[in-house]
Each structure stands twice: as structure tokens, then as C-alpha cells.
Amino acid sequence: MITALELDRAGFGIPRTMPDLRKYLQAALEVEHLTVPVYMTGMYTIRPGTNRTAYYAIRAVLLEEMLHMTLVANLLNAVGGTPRVDTGFVAKYPARLPFSGETVPSIGLQHFSPEALSTFLRIEQPKAMTPAAEQGSGWTSIGQFYDTIREGLEYLIRTLGHDRVFTREKPGHQVGPEDFYNSGGEVFPVDGRNSALEALETITEQGEGVHDTIWNSNNRFGEQPELAHYFRFNEIYTGRSYGPDDRPKDQPSGPLIDVTWDDAYPIHGDSKVADYKRFEATSAVYEQAVAFNSRYAVLLCYLDSAFNGRPRDMALAIPTMLELRDRAGQLYRNPHPDPEQAALGRFASATFELQAPDFQAAEKEVGRNIQAASLEAGAPIDLSALTSDSAEAFA
């Protein structure tokens, strides 16, 4: 598997070969995923019953990041690649976004706070608000990164021909709206230039808005336009909603939003499972953190299966996400087991550390659950076939 570090060493520029295009799309899959634990941490550290507007705004963005992962995987499959969401896919935090330039800071795990929202805003910053990337220096906005992929795709179509770019070798690997996908917008198959460009446009516009507006592109799915990610986060950061006539460079001018930064569980974002294990005798945090990471490995294994020939397995990812939510509630409410950290008012948190043994155990469990669920192509989604034993992950 090509790692983000290996990609960065190769330099950043328009991909002009099919192998390079596939490497860039795998990197895009990593970029989309790297935001998921960051946003999860911000959302999970909000104290129950508080900051509801902020909670649901972050949750909506999180679900759309899962949609973006799926669209990138569909595009990667369409050009003959193989999406990889397994061992080596999960970076250690703080993490550098693949191919990003020096002006894009590493992103870490932070509790709900102005500092966390500032990180969210930098991740989603529109290219219109960002200096253009110099050739070979790395991208400065995610929109610029996807523009580079689009330019490479268009170049390869012109030089190689449409049918050599879109191989049509794996039509059964496309995740479609019938595969029980529940997110903002709607996933769709990628089978050629038009749908590929639509996928890239959807990802970019949901993040930074349609050109010179603060709105995303959900109207393409028959939904009402909503604020793009950057502007949803800016409402939380400023504590004020946008008005109907506000433009991207305007500050929000609408009603105030109730944001209470103190209603969060402060965490030490660099905590590791090994730190918790030192206090295993006096705290249940170690066991809970290990369990959370094992569930996260299961989630990624379902996605890997869905992206590699079994699109219906996407259905099993949904209850796994719900279980992660419940386990997070049990974990984040505990004081940090290290007395020094606890004295600073810090709480326990998920570490999102996954190693090869985590995926090996997850793959066995996922295999059993897939067999029990029997989610065949075209059949109605029904998870009742899972027994109480095999469905323990969803309890």
C-alpha cells in the first residue's frame, strides 16, 4: 500500500499517468478519512444536552465526509484502482494531510473549543480564500487538491481515450443509493467522465460552497441547499448564523447561536492507549479505549468490503457508527486516569490507534456478520438475520 509519506516524497503535481491518478485518489480517500476522527472528537466531547446546534452541524459534516469517501472510492474503482481502507490506512494524530503544503498545519484530536473549530475551518477553507499552490509545493486547500485530480483526469481522457481511463472492469464495485447509505446528499455510481466530474464537484462544493456562495450542492439530489462545511463551522466559531444575503467573505449577520464552550469534556489529545494501560488497575478507561478502537476497526473493515465488491455491506457500517457513539459516551465522561491529567480537569478520550492485529480481529468478526446478514445485491436491507451473538457489536 502506498502511504501518504511516500506520495509526498514523489512531489505534488497534476497526475499524468494512470498509476499516479490512482495514487492521488487513494490519497484523497485518506484526506477524507483523516477528518473523520477529528470531527468525531469535537462532536463526542460536547456534554450531553448542550450545544445541540453545534452537535448536529458537526454530525452533518461528518456524515458528508463518509459520503465523500464513498464517492472517491467509486471513482477509484471506475479507473481501475483498488480502494484500501485497512492496515496502514489510519494515520497517527497529529497527522499531516497527504500532499498538503507547508501552510496547512497537521491536524490533531481536540475537544469542542474555539481551537478545535479553528482547525475545522482550516481543513475546509475554500480555495477562493487561500493562496494558490505553487507547482510541486503541495496544495493549500482541499478544493485545490481536487482541482489537481480533475485536471489529471481530463488530461488522461484526452491523451489515452475515455475507455482506457474508465476501464469498466468492476461495475459491481460501485456503491449506489440503493445500498442503504444514509448521509447528506446521495451517493451515486461513477461510470465515466460526466459522473466522475460530478463526484469531484460534489465533494468540493459540499466542503467550500458553490462558486461565490456559502451554499453546498445538495440541490443536485433534490434537497434544499445547505451551508457548505466551512460556513457551518464558522457559524459555530462566531456564535452567529448566516443571513440569506451573506457572501463567502462576509461574517455571519443572522441571529445569535447558543454556543457554550465550557460545556465540553476537555481532553489531552495526544493520549495513547499505552498511557491508559499504566492505570489499568484503578480505571476502566484502558478497556473502554481498546474497545472503542476495535469498533472503529470494524467500521473500516465494513467500508473496505463495501468499496471492494460488496456494496451492500455499507448497511452494516451504519449500526457500527451508532455503537461508536454509545461507546464514546461511556469513554469521554471518565476523568483521565493519569492523576496529573485529571488534576488539570482533563477527561479520557478515544485515541483512534489501529494496528494490524486490530484489523485481523475485525476482519474475522466482519466476515461472520456479513455471512449472517446475507445482504445480496438488489435484495431489501434487513439486518434481523444477525443473531444476538453475532450482533453483539450493535448492542
Short mmCIF file of C-alpha atoms in Angstrom, two decimals:
data_model
loop_
_atom_site.label_atom_id
_atom_site.label_comp_id
_atom_site.label_asym_id
_atom_site.label_seq_id
_atom_site.Cartn_x
_atom_site.Cartn_y
_atom_site.Cartn_z
CA MET A 1 0.00 0.00 0.00
CA ILE A 2 1.34 3.46 -0.94
CA THR A 3 1.50 5.64 2.15
CA ALA A 4 0.88 9.36 2.29
CA LEU A 5 4.55 9.90 3.15
CA GLU A 6 5.66 8.02 0.01
CA LEU A 7 3.25 10.09 -2.06
CA ASP A 8 4.62 13.32 -0.63
CA ARG A 9 8.17 12.28 -1.43
CA ALA A 10 7.14 11.92 -5.07
CA GLY A 11 6.20 15.63 -5.20
CA PHE A 12 2.86 17.28 -5.88
CA GLY A 13 1.61 17.99 -9.38
CA ILE A 14 -1.02 17.05 -11.95
CA PRO A 15 -1.15 13.23 -12.25
CA ARG A 16 -0.27 12.36 -15.86
CA THR A 17 -0.27 8.56 -15.72
CA MET A 18 -2.97 6.13 -14.67
CA PRO A 19 -0.90 4.80 -11.73
CA ASP A 20 -0.39 8.35 -10.49
CA LEU A 21 -4.10 9.15 -10.84
CA ARG A 22 -4.92 6.09 -8.74
CA LYS A 23 -2.32 7.10 -6.12
CA TYR A 24 -3.85 10.57 -5.91
CA LEU A 25 -7.33 9.13 -5.50
CA GLN A 26 -6.12 6.82 -2.73
CA ALA A 27 -4.57 9.90 -1.12
CA ALA A 28 -7.93 11.68 -1.47
CA LEU A 29 -9.56 8.75 0.32
CA GLU A 30 -7.03 9.24 3.12
CA VAL A 31 -7.64 13.01 3.23
CA GLU A 32 -11.40 12.50 3.61
CA HIS A 33 -10.92 9.87 6.29
CA LEU A 34 -8.35 11.83 8.30
CA THR A 35 -11.02 14.41 9.08
CA VAL A 36 -13.43 11.81 10.49
CA PRO A 37 -11.73 11.15 13.88
CA VAL A 38 -11.02 14.89 14.21
CA TYR A 39 -14.69 15.79 13.75
CA MET A 40 -15.83 12.81 15.83
CA THR A 41 -13.70 14.01 18.73
CA GLY A 42 -15.14 17.50 18.55
CA MET A 43 -18.67 16.10 18.48
CA TYR A 44 -18.23 13.41 21.14
CA THR A 45 -16.69 15.81 23.67
CA ILE A 46 -19.81 18.01 23.76
CA ARG A 47 -21.59 17.39 27.06
CA PRO A 48 -24.99 15.70 26.56
CA GLY A 49 -27.91 18.11 26.25
CA THR A 50 -25.75 21.14 25.42
CA ASN A 51 -24.63 22.84 22.20
CA ARG A 52 -27.25 20.98 20.19
CA THR A 53 -26.91 23.22 17.14
CA ALA A 54 -23.16 22.68 17.09
CA TYR A 55 -23.51 18.94 17.71
CA TYR A 56 -25.84 18.38 14.78
CA ALA A 57 -23.84 20.66 12.50
CA ILE A 58 -20.67 18.65 13.14
CA ARG A 59 -22.62 15.40 12.78
CA ALA A 60 -23.98 16.51 9.39
CA VAL A 61 -20.48 17.32 8.15
CA LEU A 62 -19.18 14.00 9.48
CA LEU A 63 -21.81 12.07 7.52
CA GLU A 64 -20.96 14.02 4.38
CA GLU A 65 -17.28 13.12 4.83
CA MET A 66 -18.39 9.48 4.75
CA LEU A 67 -20.26 10.27 1.54
CA HIS A 68 -17.10 11.83 0.10
CA MET A 69 -15.09 8.72 0.97
CA THR A 70 -17.65 6.63 -0.91
CA LEU A 71 -17.63 8.87 -3.98
CA VAL A 72 -13.81 8.80 -4.08
CA ALA A 73 -13.87 5.00 -3.76
CA ASN A 74 -16.39 4.79 -6.62
CA LEU A 75 -14.13 6.97 -8.79
CA LEU A 76 -11.04 4.96 -7.88
CA ASN A 77 -12.81 1.73 -8.82
CA ALA A 78 -14.01 3.29 -12.07
CA VAL A 79 -10.43 3.99 -13.20
CA GLY A 80 -9.20 0.50 -12.36
CA GLY A 81 -7.86 1.17 -8.88
CA THR A 82 -8.43 -0.63 -5.58
CA PRO A 83 -9.59 1.43 -2.58
CA ARG A 84 -7.70 0.44 0.55
CA VAL A 85 -9.30 1.06 3.93
CA ASP A 86 -7.32 -1.35 6.10
CA THR A 87 -3.94 -1.74 7.81
CA GLY A 88 -1.79 1.32 7.21
CA PHE A 89 -4.76 3.50 6.31
CA VAL A 90 -5.17 5.10 9.73
CA ALA A 91 -2.54 7.73 10.48
CA LYS A 92 -1.28 8.67 13.91
CA TYR A 93 -2.51 12.01 15.21
CA PRO A 94 -1.48 14.74 14.90
CA ALA A 95 -1.41 13.89 11.20
CA ARG A 96 -0.37 15.69 8.05
CA LEU A 97 -2.89 15.65 5.20
CA PRO A 98 -1.40 13.89 2.14
CA PHE A 99 0.20 16.19 -0.45
CA SER A 100 -0.60 19.30 1.62
CA GLY A 101 1.78 22.26 1.60
CA GLU A 102 3.70 23.76 4.48
CA THR A 103 0.94 26.31 5.16
CA VAL A 104 -1.51 23.52 6.01
CA PRO A 105 -0.84 22.50 9.63
CA SER A 106 -1.02 18.97 10.94
CA ILE A 107 -4.41 18.14 12.42
CA GLY A 108 -4.90 16.64 15.86
CA LEU A 109 -7.64 15.42 18.17
CA GLN A 110 -9.15 18.31 20.16
CA HIS A 111 -12.20 18.70 22.36
CA PHE A 112 -15.02 21.05 21.36
CA SER A 113 -13.44 24.50 21.68
CA PRO A 114 -12.57 27.61 19.65
CA GLU A 115 -9.20 25.98 18.92
CA ALA A 116 -10.90 22.86 17.52
CA LEU A 117 -13.24 24.93 15.36
CA SER A 118 -10.26 26.91 14.09
CA THR A 119 -8.74 23.60 12.95
CA PHE A 120 -12.04 22.59 11.31
CA LEU A 121 -12.12 25.90 9.44
CA ARG A 122 -8.57 25.47 8.16
CA ILE A 123 -9.38 21.99 6.89
CA GLU A 124 -12.44 23.21 4.98
CA GLN A 125 -11.07 26.61 3.92
CA PRO A 126 -12.31 27.47 0.40
CA LYS A 127 -9.71 27.85 -2.32
CA ALA A 128 -11.05 31.35 -3.03
CA MET A 129 -9.81 32.33 0.45
CA THR A 130 -6.47 30.55 0.08
CA PRO A 131 -3.29 31.48 -1.82
CA ALA A 132 -2.82 29.25 -4.85
CA ALA A 133 -0.43 26.33 -4.50
CA GLU A 134 2.86 26.57 -6.36
CA GLN A 135 3.77 23.65 -8.61
CA GLY A 136 5.36 20.88 -6.54
CA SER A 137 4.84 22.68 -3.21
CA GLY A 138 1.68 20.88 -2.08
CA TRP A 139 -1.94 22.00 -2.03
CA THR A 140 -3.15 24.79 0.22
CA SER A 141 -6.87 23.90 0.17
CA ILE A 142 -8.70 20.64 -0.36
CA GLY A 143 -10.53 22.27 -3.27
CA GLN A 144 -7.15 22.88 -4.94
CA PHE A 145 -6.23 19.24 -4.37
CA TYR A 146 -9.39 18.06 -6.13
CA ASP A 147 -8.81 20.56 -8.94
CA THR A 148 -5.44 18.89 -9.49
CA ILE A 149 -7.09 15.47 -9.65
CA ARG A 150 -9.70 16.79 -12.08
CA GLU A 151 -7.03 18.29 -14.34
CA GLY A 152 -5.15 14.98 -14.33
CA LEU A 153 -8.33 13.07 -15.15
CA GLU A 154 -9.16 15.39 -18.06
CA TYR A 155 -5.57 15.16 -19.36
CA LEU A 156 -5.65 11.35 -19.31
CA ILE A 157 -9.02 11.22 -21.07
CA ARG A 158 -7.62 13.46 -23.83
CA THR A 159 -4.37 11.56 -24.24
CA LEU A 160 -5.40 7.94 -23.62
CA GLY A 161 -9.07 8.00 -24.55
CA HIS A 162 -12.16 7.66 -22.40
CA ASP A 163 -12.32 3.85 -22.45
CA ARG A 164 -8.71 3.41 -21.36
CA VAL A 165 -9.30 5.66 -18.37
CA PHE A 166 -12.67 4.21 -17.35
CA THR A 167 -11.96 0.50 -17.66
CA ARG A 168 -15.45 -0.74 -16.70
CA GLU A 169 -13.74 -3.80 -15.25
CA LYS A 170 -15.51 -3.63 -11.87
CA PRO A 171 -19.07 -2.36 -12.35
CA GLY A 172 -20.23 -4.40 -9.35
CA HIS A 173 -17.93 -2.41 -7.07
CA GLN A 174 -19.93 0.81 -7.33
CA VAL A 175 -21.82 1.84 -4.18
CA GLY A 176 -25.22 3.26 -5.16
CA PRO A 177 -28.13 4.94 -3.36
CA GLU A 178 -29.85 1.56 -3.01
CA ASP A 179 -27.06 0.35 -0.72
CA PHE A 180 -28.59 1.82 2.45
CA TYR A 181 -26.37 4.86 2.50
CA ASN A 182 -27.56 7.46 4.98
CA SER A 183 -25.88 10.86 4.67
CA GLY A 184 -26.25 14.38 3.40
CA GLY A 185 -26.65 14.23 -0.35
CA GLU A 186 -26.75 10.89 -2.10
CA VAL A 187 -24.07 8.55 -3.31
CA PHE A 188 -24.09 7.60 -6.99
CA PRO A 189 -22.08 5.25 -9.23
CA VAL A 190 -19.19 6.58 -11.31
CA ASP A 191 -19.04 5.08 -14.79
CA GLY A 192 -17.45 7.74 -16.98
CA ARG A 193 -16.28 11.31 -17.37
CA ASN A 194 -19.58 13.04 -16.53
CA SER A 195 -20.26 11.15 -13.30
CA ALA A 196 -16.57 11.39 -12.31
CA LEU A 197 -16.60 15.18 -12.65
CA GLU A 198 -19.91 15.32 -10.79
CA ALA A 199 -18.37 13.33 -7.92
CA LEU A 200 -15.38 15.70 -7.69
CA GLU A 201 -17.66 18.73 -7.88
CA THR A 202 -19.99 17.36 -5.19
CA ILE A 203 -17.10 16.81 -2.78
CA THR A 204 -15.63 20.27 -3.38
CA GLU A 205 -18.91 22.18 -3.26
CA GLN A 206 -20.17 20.47 -0.11
CA GLY A 207 -16.93 21.49 1.59
CA GLU A 208 -16.44 25.07 0.42
CA GLY A 209 -19.67 26.05 -1.31
CA VAL A 210 -20.79 26.60 -4.87
CA HIS A 211 -18.71 29.32 -6.55
CA ASP A 212 -19.04 32.66 -4.74
CA THR A 213 -21.81 31.43 -2.42
CA ILE A 214 -21.92 29.92 1.07
CA TRP A 215 -24.21 27.09 -0.08
CA ASN A 216 -23.43 23.48 -0.96
CA SER A 217 -24.61 21.48 -3.96
CA ASN A 218 -27.27 19.31 -2.31
CA ASN A 219 -29.88 20.65 -4.72
CA ARG A 220 -28.48 18.23 -7.30
CA PHE A 221 -30.09 15.50 -5.19
CA GLY A 222 -33.45 17.23 -4.92
CA GLU A 223 -32.65 18.57 -1.44
CA GLN A 224 -32.74 22.11 -0.17
CA PRO A 225 -29.38 23.92 -0.38
CA GLU A 226 -27.49 23.93 2.92
CA LEU A 227 -24.44 25.74 4.19
CA ALA A 228 -21.17 24.26 3.00
CA HIS A 229 -18.89 22.78 5.65
CA TYR A 230 -16.67 25.82 6.11
CA PHE A 231 -19.64 28.09 6.75
CA ARG A 232 -21.40 25.67 9.11
CA PHE A 233 -18.23 25.62 11.19
CA ASN A 234 -17.88 29.39 11.01
CA GLU A 235 -21.38 29.80 12.46
CA ILE A 236 -20.29 27.77 15.48
CA TYR A 237 -16.97 29.59 15.76
CA THR A 238 -18.55 33.05 15.65
CA GLY A 239 -21.73 32.11 17.54
CA ARG A 240 -23.91 33.64 14.86
CA SER A 241 -25.86 32.24 11.91
CA TYR A 242 -25.53 33.45 8.33
CA GLY A 243 -28.18 35.66 6.78
CA PRO A 244 -29.74 34.92 3.37
CA ASP A 245 -27.68 37.61 1.60
CA ASP A 246 -24.30 36.89 3.21
CA ARG A 247 -21.38 36.18 0.88
CA PRO A 248 -18.39 33.89 1.50
CA LYS A 249 -16.07 36.65 2.74
CA ASP A 250 -18.75 38.19 4.98
CA GLN A 251 -19.01 37.41 8.66
CA PRO A 252 -22.38 35.89 9.64
CA SER A 253 -25.07 38.56 10.05
CA GLY A 254 -28.01 36.47 11.22
CA PRO A 255 -29.34 35.54 14.68
CA LEU A 256 -27.05 34.50 17.50
CA ILE A 257 -26.39 30.80 18.11
CA ASP A 258 -26.14 29.47 21.65
CA VAL A 259 -22.57 28.14 21.91
CA THR A 260 -21.18 27.38 25.37
CA TRP A 261 -17.54 26.36 25.11
CA ASP A 262 -17.41 25.29 28.76
CA ASP A 263 -19.96 22.54 28.08
CA ALA A 264 -17.34 20.14 26.77
CA TYR A 265 -15.09 17.44 28.19
CA PRO A 266 -11.53 18.80 27.97
CA ILE A 267 -9.12 16.14 26.74
CA HIS A 268 -5.41 15.60 26.27
CA GLY A 269 -5.48 14.97 22.53
CA ASP A 270 -2.13 13.18 22.46
CA SER A 271 -3.24 10.46 24.90
CA LYS A 272 -2.41 6.92 23.82
CA VAL A 273 -3.75 3.52 24.84
CA ALA A 274 -0.36 2.80 26.39
CA ASP A 275 -0.87 5.79 28.69
CA TYR A 276 -4.19 4.35 29.87
CA LYS A 277 -2.76 0.87 30.39
CA ARG A 278 -0.45 2.18 33.13
CA PHE A 279 -3.56 2.85 35.21
CA GLU A 280 -5.48 -0.29 34.24
CA ALA A 281 -5.70 -1.45 37.86
CA THR A 282 -7.53 1.69 39.01
CA SER A 283 -9.55 2.73 35.96
CA ALA A 284 -11.75 1.14 33.29
CA VAL A 285 -10.60 3.69 30.69
CA TYR A 286 -7.98 1.38 29.17
CA GLU A 287 -10.55 -1.32 28.49
CA GLN A 288 -13.02 1.21 27.08
CA ALA A 289 -10.40 2.82 24.81
CA VAL A 290 -9.34 -0.56 23.44
CA ALA A 291 -12.99 -1.48 22.82
CA PHE A 292 -13.63 1.81 21.00
CA ASN A 293 -10.62 1.28 18.74
CA SER A 294 -11.73 -2.28 17.97
CA ARG A 295 -15.17 -0.99 16.94
CA TYR A 296 -13.53 1.64 14.73
CA ALA A 297 -11.52 -1.11 13.03
CA VAL A 298 -14.79 -2.97 12.40
CA LEU A 299 -16.29 0.15 10.82
CA LEU A 300 -13.35 0.50 8.44
CA CYS A 301 -13.49 -3.18 7.55
CA TYR A 302 -17.15 -2.82 6.54
CA LEU A 303 -16.23 0.17 4.38
CA ASP A 304 -13.33 -1.75 2.83
CA SER A 305 -15.69 -4.59 1.97
CA ALA A 306 -18.31 -2.20 0.57
CA PHE A 307 -15.72 -0.45 -1.61
CA ASN A 308 -14.26 -3.72 -2.92
CA GLY A 309 -17.08 -5.72 -4.40
CA ARG A 310 -19.80 -5.92 -1.74
CA PRO A 311 -21.59 -2.53 -1.80
CA ARG A 312 -24.46 -3.85 0.32
CA ASP A 313 -22.11 -4.20 3.27
CA MET A 314 -22.37 -0.44 3.64
CA ALA A 315 -25.56 -1.19 5.57
CA LEU A 316 -23.56 -2.80 8.36
CA ALA A 317 -21.44 0.32 8.80
CA ILE A 318 -24.43 2.35 9.99
CA PRO A 319 -25.18 0.47 13.24
CA THR A 320 -21.44 0.30 13.90
CA MET A 321 -21.32 4.10 13.83
CA LEU A 322 -24.19 4.17 16.30
CA GLU A 323 -22.28 1.88 18.60
CA LEU A 324 -19.23 4.10 18.37
CA ARG A 325 -21.44 6.96 19.52
CA ASP A 326 -22.62 4.97 22.53
CA ARG A 327 -19.12 3.80 23.44
CA ALA A 328 -17.85 7.36 23.13
CA GLY A 329 -20.45 8.44 25.66
CA GLN A 330 -19.09 5.88 28.11
CA LEU A 331 -15.47 6.79 27.46
CA TYR A 332 -15.37 10.58 27.35
CA ARG A 333 -17.26 11.09 30.62
CA ASN A 334 -14.44 9.47 32.62
CA PRO A 335 -11.73 11.63 34.17
CA HIS A 336 -8.34 10.96 32.62
CA PRO A 337 -6.83 8.00 34.52
CA ASP A 338 -3.49 9.80 34.89
CA PRO A 339 -3.84 11.80 38.14
CA GLU A 340 -1.72 14.62 36.71
CA GLN A 341 -4.03 14.98 33.70
CA ALA A 342 -7.12 14.62 35.87
CA ALA A 343 -5.84 17.41 38.13
CA LEU A 344 -5.83 19.65 35.04
CA GLY A 345 -9.53 18.86 34.53
CA ARG A 346 -8.95 16.57 31.56
CA PHE A 347 -11.06 13.58 30.60
CA ALA A 348 -10.43 10.31 28.79
CA SER A 349 -10.78 10.19 25.01
CA ALA A 350 -10.61 7.83 22.07
CA THR A 351 -7.13 7.51 20.57
CA PHE A 352 -8.01 6.07 17.13
CA GLU A 353 -4.89 3.88 17.23
CA LEU A 354 -5.24 0.84 14.97
CA GLN A 355 -2.62 -1.82 14.34
CA ALA A 356 -2.55 -4.95 12.18
CA PRO A 357 -3.94 -7.19 15.00
CA ASP A 358 -6.96 -4.84 15.35
CA PHE A 359 -7.79 -5.30 11.67
CA GLN A 360 -7.18 -9.03 11.78
CA ALA A 361 -9.67 -9.44 14.64
CA ALA A 362 -12.12 -7.05 12.95
CA GLU A 363 -11.95 -8.91 9.64
CA LYS A 364 -12.99 -12.16 11.34
CA GLU A 365 -15.94 -10.50 13.06
CA VAL A 366 -16.96 -8.65 9.92
CA GLY A 367 -16.81 -11.88 7.92
CA ARG A 368 -19.16 -13.60 10.39
CA ASN A 369 -21.61 -10.70 10.39
CA ILE A 370 -21.62 -10.39 6.61
CA GLN A 371 -22.41 -14.07 6.30
CA ALA A 372 -25.19 -13.82 8.89
CA ALA A 373 -26.75 -10.72 7.34
CA SER A 374 -26.76 -12.15 3.77
CA LEU A 375 -27.02 -8.74 2.11
CA GLU A 376 -27.33 -9.75 -1.54
CA ALA A 377 -27.28 -7.25 -4.39
CA GLY A 378 -30.74 -5.91 -5.16
CA ALA A 379 -32.35 -7.51 -2.08
CA PRO A 380 -34.11 -5.39 0.57
CA ILE A 381 -31.94 -4.38 3.52
CA ASP A 382 -32.84 -6.47 6.57
CA LEU A 383 -30.41 -6.89 9.45
CA SER A 384 -32.72 -9.13 11.50
CA ALA A 385 -30.78 -12.18 10.33
CA LEU A 386 -28.00 -11.20 12.72
CA THR A 387 -28.30 -13.24 15.91
CA SER A 388 -27.77 -11.70 19.33
CA ASP A 389 -24.29 -13.24 19.44
CA SER A 390 -23.12 -12.08 16.02
CA ALA A 391 -24.76 -8.71 16.51
CA GLU A 392 -23.03 -8.01 19.80
CA ALA A 393 -21.21 -5.13 18.10
CA PHE A 394 -24.54 -3.35 17.58
CA ALA A 395 -25.88 -3.66 21.11
#
